[in-house]
Amino acid sequence: SQQGEEDPQALSIQEGENATMNCSYKTSINNLQWYRQNSGRGLVHLILIRSNEREKHSGRLRVTLDTSKKSSSLLITASRAADTASYFCATGQGGDYKLSFGAGTTVTVRA
Amino acid sequence: NAGVTQTPKFQVLKTGQSMTLQCAQDMNHNSMYWYRQDPGMGLRLIYYSASEGTTDKGEVPNGYNVSRLNKREFSLRLESAAPSQTSVYFCASRSSPGTSIYQPQHFGDGTRLSIL
């Protein structure tokens, strides 16, 4: 069964606005990763946050992690049309090399 | 730098036919993975290979077999295709230096497979 669940399933925003999506998971993790998927393409890694980290930034991306609530959020600031894509969270557990993916949030940025 | 290359990109099969999906990576990664992606369900792990010479089942292995041919190549075989295996298949690889678990996965662009 899938570990992560993203919310909302879909999001439509105007260019320049911020986009926030959330990920909840069920069991303890050692890291959480966010990936982007453009239509018809494979997933591209965006950012990784370790279980002992609370916040991480990369360019216009900000990720938070709350292990007590088993949840994470991804914020994209000043969105652009090129940010239109599906975004997935993925969790790693224990000493495993596997990831468990959520079902994703589809983001549409309107010009 | 090609990264992860999957072939073919598209394929249509009839029920009962067999097919091998190919995956190769040029990043000298140790670990490789096969996923399927269905609408509304995200990615589900079919099989993975933590290192050359080892393979393990993932979440949905039934109806599939894999071969880790060498460090670069990891193939997925459907012995007798069924309509339920219509999906988009993604291969991924991951560096695993030492025992670090904090490594991202790198994905190919997928094989779109339809089984009639």
mmCIF file of C-alpha atoms in Angstrom:
data_model
loop_
_atom_site.group_PDB
_atom_site.id
_atom_site.type_symbol
_atom_site.label_atom_id
_atom_site.label_comp_id
_atom_site.label_asym_id
_atom_site.label_seq_id
_atom_site.Cartn_x
_atom_site.Cartn_y
_atom_site.Cartn_z
ATOM 1 C CA SER A 1 0.000 0.000 0.000
ATOM 2 C CA GLN A 2 1.126 3.562 -0.617
ATOM 3 C CA GLN A 3 2.763 5.373 2.240
ATOM 4 C CA GLY A 4 2.099 8.951 1.242
ATOM 5 C CA GLU A 5 -1.004 10.888 0.361
ATOM 6 C CA GLU A 6 -0.901 14.303 -1.260
ATOM 7 C CA ASP A 7 -3.472 17.003 -0.765
ATOM 8 C CA PRO A 8 -5.038 18.572 -2.740
ATOM 9 C CA GLN A 9 -5.297 16.220 -5.719
ATOM 10 C CA ALA A 10 -5.370 19.213 -8.063
ATOM 11 C CA LEU A 11 -4.530 22.878 -7.780
ATOM 12 C CA SER A 12 -5.031 25.736 -10.245
ATOM 13 C CA ILE A 13 -3.335 29.080 -9.635
ATOM 14 C CA GLN A 14 -2.451 32.284 -11.444
ATOM 15 C CA GLU A 15 1.108 32.939 -12.528
ATOM 16 C CA GLY A 16 2.968 34.736 -9.771
ATOM 17 C CA GLU A 17 0.922 33.181 -6.958
ATOM 18 C CA ASN A 18 2.282 30.660 -4.477
ATOM 19 C CA ALA A 19 1.337 26.978 -4.611
ATOM 20 C CA THR A 20 1.213 24.839 -1.502
ATOM 21 C CA MET A 21 0.671 21.102 -1.406
ATOM 22 C CA ASN A 22 0.763 18.687 1.487
ATOM 23 C CA CYS A 23 1.851 15.117 2.010
ATOM 24 C CA SER A 24 0.839 12.859 4.875
ATOM 25 C CA TYR A 25 2.380 9.479 5.588
ATOM 26 C CA LYS A 26 1.676 6.575 7.884
ATOM 27 C CA THR A 27 4.859 5.089 9.326
ATOM 28 C CA SER A 28 8.128 6.553 10.591
ATOM 29 C CA ILE A 29 10.554 7.657 7.906
ATOM 30 C CA ASN A 30 14.227 8.529 7.550
ATOM 31 C CA ASN A 31 13.739 10.936 4.666
ATOM 32 C CA LEU A 32 11.052 12.469 2.482
ATOM 33 C CA GLN A 33 11.564 13.525 -1.107
ATOM 34 C CA TRP A 34 9.570 15.608 -3.563
ATOM 35 C CA TYR A 35 9.520 14.917 -7.287
ATOM 36 C CA ARG A 36 8.025 16.731 -10.271
ATOM 37 C CA GLN A 37 6.581 15.049 -13.359
ATOM 38 C CA ASN A 38 5.865 16.981 -16.526
ATOM 39 C CA SER A 39 3.278 15.539 -18.882
ATOM 40 C CA GLY A 40 4.606 12.509 -20.721
ATOM 41 C CA ARG A 41 7.944 12.532 -18.912
ATOM 42 C CA GLY A 42 9.629 10.746 -16.038
ATOM 43 C CA LEU A 43 9.901 12.037 -12.490
ATOM 44 C CA VAL A 44 12.553 14.589 -11.627
ATOM 45 C CA HIS A 45 13.924 14.911 -8.110
ATOM 46 C CA LEU A 46 13.347 18.323 -6.511
ATOM 47 C CA ILE A 47 14.402 18.171 -2.883
ATOM 48 C CA LEU A 48 15.154 15.723 -0.073
ATOM 49 C CA ILE A 49 14.570 16.430 3.608
ATOM 50 C CA ARG A 50 15.907 14.165 6.345
ATOM 51 C CA SER A 51 13.797 13.130 9.304
ATOM 52 C CA ASN A 52 15.883 15.277 11.666
ATOM 53 C CA GLU A 53 15.350 18.405 9.535
ATOM 54 C CA ARG A 54 12.332 20.695 9.813
ATOM 55 C CA GLU A 55 12.689 22.975 6.810
ATOM 56 C CA LYS A 56 14.683 23.093 3.630
ATOM 57 C CA HIS A 57 14.923 25.562 0.748
ATOM 58 C CA SER A 58 15.980 25.209 -2.857
ATOM 59 C CA GLY A 59 15.469 28.224 -5.103
ATOM 60 C CA ARG A 60 11.710 28.937 -5.140
ATOM 61 C CA LEU A 61 10.934 25.708 -3.277
ATOM 62 C CA ARG A 62 10.407 25.436 0.442
ATOM 63 C CA VAL A 63 9.770 22.095 2.119
ATOM 64 C CA THR A 64 8.739 21.553 5.709
ATOM 65 C CA LEU A 65 8.581 18.318 7.640
ATOM 66 C CA ASP A 66 6.656 17.655 10.841
ATOM 67 C CA THR A 67 7.436 14.135 11.997
ATOM 68 C CA SER A 68 5.088 14.418 14.982
ATOM 69 C CA LYS A 69 2.176 14.931 12.579
ATOM 70 C CA LYS A 70 3.675 12.676 9.898
ATOM 71 C CA SER A 71 3.264 15.390 7.308
ATOM 72 C CA SER A 72 5.230 17.537 4.887
ATOM 73 C CA SER A 73 4.439 20.529 2.727
ATOM 74 C CA LEU A 74 5.923 21.823 -0.506
ATOM 75 C CA LEU A 75 5.633 25.531 -1.264
ATOM 76 C CA ILE A 76 6.418 26.898 -4.704
ATOM 77 C CA THR A 77 6.736 30.669 -4.588
ATOM 78 C CA ALA A 78 6.090 33.073 -7.475
ATOM 79 C CA SER A 79 4.818 30.294 -9.722
ATOM 80 C CA ARG A 80 5.478 30.248 -13.452
ATOM 81 C CA ALA A 81 3.746 28.506 -16.337
ATOM 82 C CA ALA A 82 6.688 26.092 -16.437
ATOM 83 C CA ASP A 83 5.755 24.894 -12.934
ATOM 84 C CA THR A 84 2.666 23.225 -14.412
ATOM 85 C CA ALA A 85 3.232 19.562 -13.562
ATOM 86 C CA SER A 86 2.339 16.802 -11.126
ATOM 87 C CA TYR A 87 4.185 16.765 -7.825
ATOM 88 C CA PHE A 88 4.802 13.622 -5.797
ATOM 89 C CA CYS A 89 6.090 13.029 -2.316
ATOM 90 C CA ALA A 90 8.062 9.866 -1.597
ATOM 91 C CA THR A 91 9.178 8.458 1.718
ATOM 92 C CA GLY A 92 12.108 6.247 2.653
ATOM 93 C CA GLN A 93 11.996 3.952 5.679
ATOM 94 C CA GLY A 94 14.701 2.276 7.719
ATOM 95 C CA GLY A 95 17.843 1.209 5.900
ATOM 96 C CA ASP A 96 15.869 0.517 2.770
ATOM 97 C CA TYR A 97 16.779 1.765 -0.666
ATOM 98 C CA LYS A 98 13.130 1.793 -1.651
ATOM 99 C CA LEU A 99 10.744 4.748 -1.787
ATOM 100 C CA SER A 100 6.979 4.798 -1.356
ATOM 101 C CA PHE A 101 5.210 7.346 -3.555
ATOM 102 C CA GLY A 102 1.949 9.170 -3.053
ATOM 103 C CA ALA A 103 -0.657 9.655 -5.774
ATOM 104 C CA GLY A 104 0.467 13.220 -6.512
ATOM 105 C CA THR A 105 -0.888 16.758 -6.792
ATOM 106 C CA THR A 106 -1.524 18.158 -10.271
ATOM 107 C CA VAL A 107 -0.650 21.838 -10.426
ATOM 108 C CA THR A 108 -1.830 24.074 -13.260
ATOM 109 C CA VAL A 109 -0.373 27.569 -13.469
ATOM 110 C CA ARG A 110 -2.501 29.923 -15.587
ATOM 111 C CA ALA A 111 -0.801 32.697 -17.512
ATOM 112 C CA ASN B 1 24.672 12.514 -20.511
ATOM 113 C CA ALA B 2 21.741 10.180 -21.269
ATOM 114 C CA GLY B 3 20.889 9.221 -17.651
ATOM 115 C CA VAL B 4 18.260 6.464 -17.651
ATOM 116 C CA THR B 5 17.140 5.214 -21.060
ATOM 117 C CA GLN B 6 14.046 3.071 -21.561
ATOM 118 C CA THR B 7 13.047 1.213 -24.691
ATOM 119 C CA PRO B 8 10.605 1.042 -26.303
ATOM 120 C CA LYS B 9 8.696 4.266 -25.598
ATOM 121 C CA PHE B 10 5.359 2.830 -26.761
ATOM 122 C CA GLN B 11 4.095 -0.695 -27.279
ATOM 123 C CA VAL B 12 0.767 -2.365 -27.989
ATOM 124 C CA LEU B 13 0.411 -6.054 -27.190
ATOM 125 C CA LYS B 14 -2.328 -8.615 -27.443
ATOM 126 C CA THR B 15 -3.394 -10.572 -24.378
ATOM 127 C CA GLY B 16 -1.064 -13.516 -23.845
ATOM 128 C CA GLN B 17 1.900 -12.078 -25.725
ATOM 129 C CA SER B 18 5.262 -11.669 -24.006
ATOM 130 C CA MET B 19 7.440 -8.596 -23.927
ATOM 131 C CA THR B 20 10.677 -7.366 -22.363
ATOM 132 C CA LEU B 21 11.092 -3.738 -21.388
ATOM 133 C CA GLN B 22 14.677 -2.558 -21.426
ATOM 134 C CA CYS B 23 16.350 -0.074 -19.115
ATOM 135 C CA ALA B 24 19.929 1.151 -19.085
ATOM 136 C CA GLN B 25 21.681 3.798 -16.989
ATOM 137 C CA ASP B 26 25.030 5.429 -17.574
ATOM 138 C CA MET B 27 25.526 6.974 -14.125
ATOM 139 C CA ASN B 28 27.329 3.986 -12.564
ATOM 140 C CA HIS B 29 24.452 3.569 -10.115
ATOM 141 C CA ASN B 30 24.186 0.465 -7.977
ATOM 142 C CA SER B 31 20.427 0.319 -7.417
ATOM 143 C CA MET B 32 17.740 0.070 -10.084
ATOM 144 C CA TYR B 33 13.942 -0.038 -9.907
ATOM 145 C CA TRP B 34 10.862 -0.789 -11.982
ATOM 146 C CA TYR B 35 7.592 1.012 -11.271
ATOM 147 C CA ARG B 36 4.192 1.145 -12.868
ATOM 148 C CA GLN B 37 2.081 4.288 -12.892
ATOM 149 C CA ASP B 38 -1.679 4.110 -13.204
ATOM 150 C CA PRO B 39 -4.090 7.079 -13.140
ATOM 151 C CA GLY B 40 -4.754 8.310 -9.617
ATOM 152 C CA MET B 41 -2.434 5.771 -8.003
ATOM 153 C CA GLY B 42 1.012 7.279 -8.188
ATOM 154 C CA LEU B 43 3.956 4.935 -8.673
ATOM 155 C CA ARG B 44 3.962 1.372 -7.414
ATOM 156 C CA LEU B 45 7.181 -0.598 -7.138
ATOM 157 C CA ILE B 46 7.237 -3.819 -9.145
ATOM 158 C CA TYR B 47 10.795 -5.089 -8.575
ATOM 159 C CA TYR B 48 14.095 -3.594 -7.586
ATOM 160 C CA SER B 49 17.754 -4.476 -7.607
ATOM 161 C CA ALA B 50 19.726 -3.020 -4.713
ATOM 162 C CA SER B 51 23.003 -3.989 -6.367
ATOM 163 C CA GLU B 52 24.281 -6.011 -9.303
ATOM 164 C CA GLY B 53 23.422 -9.668 -8.822
ATOM 165 C CA THR B 54 20.410 -9.130 -6.533
ATOM 166 C CA THR B 55 16.725 -8.603 -7.244
ATOM 167 C CA ASP B 56 13.761 -8.324 -4.884
ATOM 168 C CA LYS B 57 10.019 -8.078 -5.168
ATOM 169 C CA GLY B 58 8.258 -4.800 -4.624
ATOM 170 C CA GLU B 59 4.618 -4.044 -3.976
ATOM 171 C CA VAL B 60 3.099 -5.489 -7.189
ATOM 172 C CA PRO B 61 5.405 -8.229 -8.620
ATOM 173 C CA ASN B 62 2.793 -10.713 -9.855
ATOM 174 C CA GLY B 63 2.928 -11.271 -13.608
ATOM 175 C CA TYR B 64 6.435 -9.832 -13.974
ATOM 176 C CA ASN B 65 10.019 -11.030 -13.931
ATOM 177 C CA VAL B 66 13.248 -9.056 -13.944
ATOM 178 C CA SER B 67 16.873 -9.551 -14.878
ATOM 179 C CA ARG B 68 19.792 -7.450 -13.687
ATOM 180 C CA LEU B 69 21.943 -8.149 -16.714
ATOM 181 C CA ASN B 70 24.915 -6.129 -15.476
ATOM 182 C CA LYS B 71 25.453 -2.939 -13.498
ATOM 183 C CA ARG B 72 24.003 -0.797 -16.299
ATOM 184 C CA GLU B 73 20.979 -2.789 -17.390
ATOM 185 C CA PHE B 74 17.801 -3.942 -15.675
ATOM 186 C CA SER B 75 15.027 -5.506 -17.766
ATOM 187 C CA LEU B 76 11.373 -6.193 -16.978
ATOM 188 C CA ARG B 77 9.569 -9.102 -18.624
ATOM 189 C CA LEU B 78 5.866 -9.765 -19.024
ATOM 190 C CA GLU B 79 5.562 -13.475 -19.772
ATOM 191 C CA SER B 80 1.854 -13.509 -20.643
ATOM 192 C CA ALA B 81 0.461 -9.990 -20.897
ATOM 193 C CA ALA B 82 -2.958 -9.209 -19.433
ATOM 194 C CA PRO B 83 -5.145 -6.105 -19.915
ATOM 195 C CA SER B 84 -4.601 -5.261 -16.217
ATOM 196 C CA GLN B 85 -0.945 -4.668 -17.056
ATOM 197 C CA THR B 86 -1.816 -1.735 -19.299
ATOM 198 C CA SER B 87 0.156 1.055 -17.682
ATOM 199 C CA VAL B 88 3.108 3.385 -17.956
ATOM 200 C CA TYR B 89 6.296 1.686 -16.768
ATOM 201 C CA PHE B 90 9.182 3.655 -15.327
ATOM 202 C CA CYS B 91 12.703 2.561 -14.635
ATOM 203 C CA ALA B 92 14.811 4.404 -12.083
ATOM 204 C CA SER B 93 18.309 4.183 -10.711
ATOM 205 C CA ARG B 94 20.020 5.383 -7.601
ATOM 206 C CA SER B 95 23.540 5.800 -6.396
ATOM 207 C CA SER B 96 24.202 4.057 -3.123
ATOM 208 C CA PRO B 97 27.679 5.045 -2.014
ATOM 209 C CA GLY B 98 28.600 3.337 1.184
ATOM 210 C CA THR B 99 25.444 2.927 3.246
ATOM 211 C CA SER B 100 23.917 6.347 2.569
ATOM 212 C CA ILE B 101 20.160 6.261 2.305
ATOM 213 C CA TYR B 102 19.892 9.950 1.406
ATOM 214 C CA GLN B 103 20.059 9.653 -2.330
ATOM 215 C CA PRO B 104 17.433 10.599 -4.944
ATOM 216 C CA GLN B 105 16.229 8.306 -7.681
ATOM 217 C CA HIS B 106 16.729 9.192 -11.345
ATOM 218 C CA PHE B 107 13.951 8.227 -13.751
ATOM 219 C CA GLY B 108 13.646 7.380 -17.398
ATOM 220 C CA ASP B 109 10.811 8.797 -19.497
ATOM 221 C CA GLY B 110 8.751 5.642 -19.361
ATOM 222 C CA THR B 111 7.295 2.959 -21.621
ATOM 223 C CA ARG B 112 3.606 3.329 -22.421
ATOM 224 C CA LEU B 113 2.211 -0.177 -22.721
ATOM 225 C CA SER B 114 -1.287 -1.062 -23.895
ATOM 226 C CA ILE B 115 -2.570 -4.623 -23.780
ATOM 227 C CA LEU B 116 -5.646 -5.405 -25.826
#
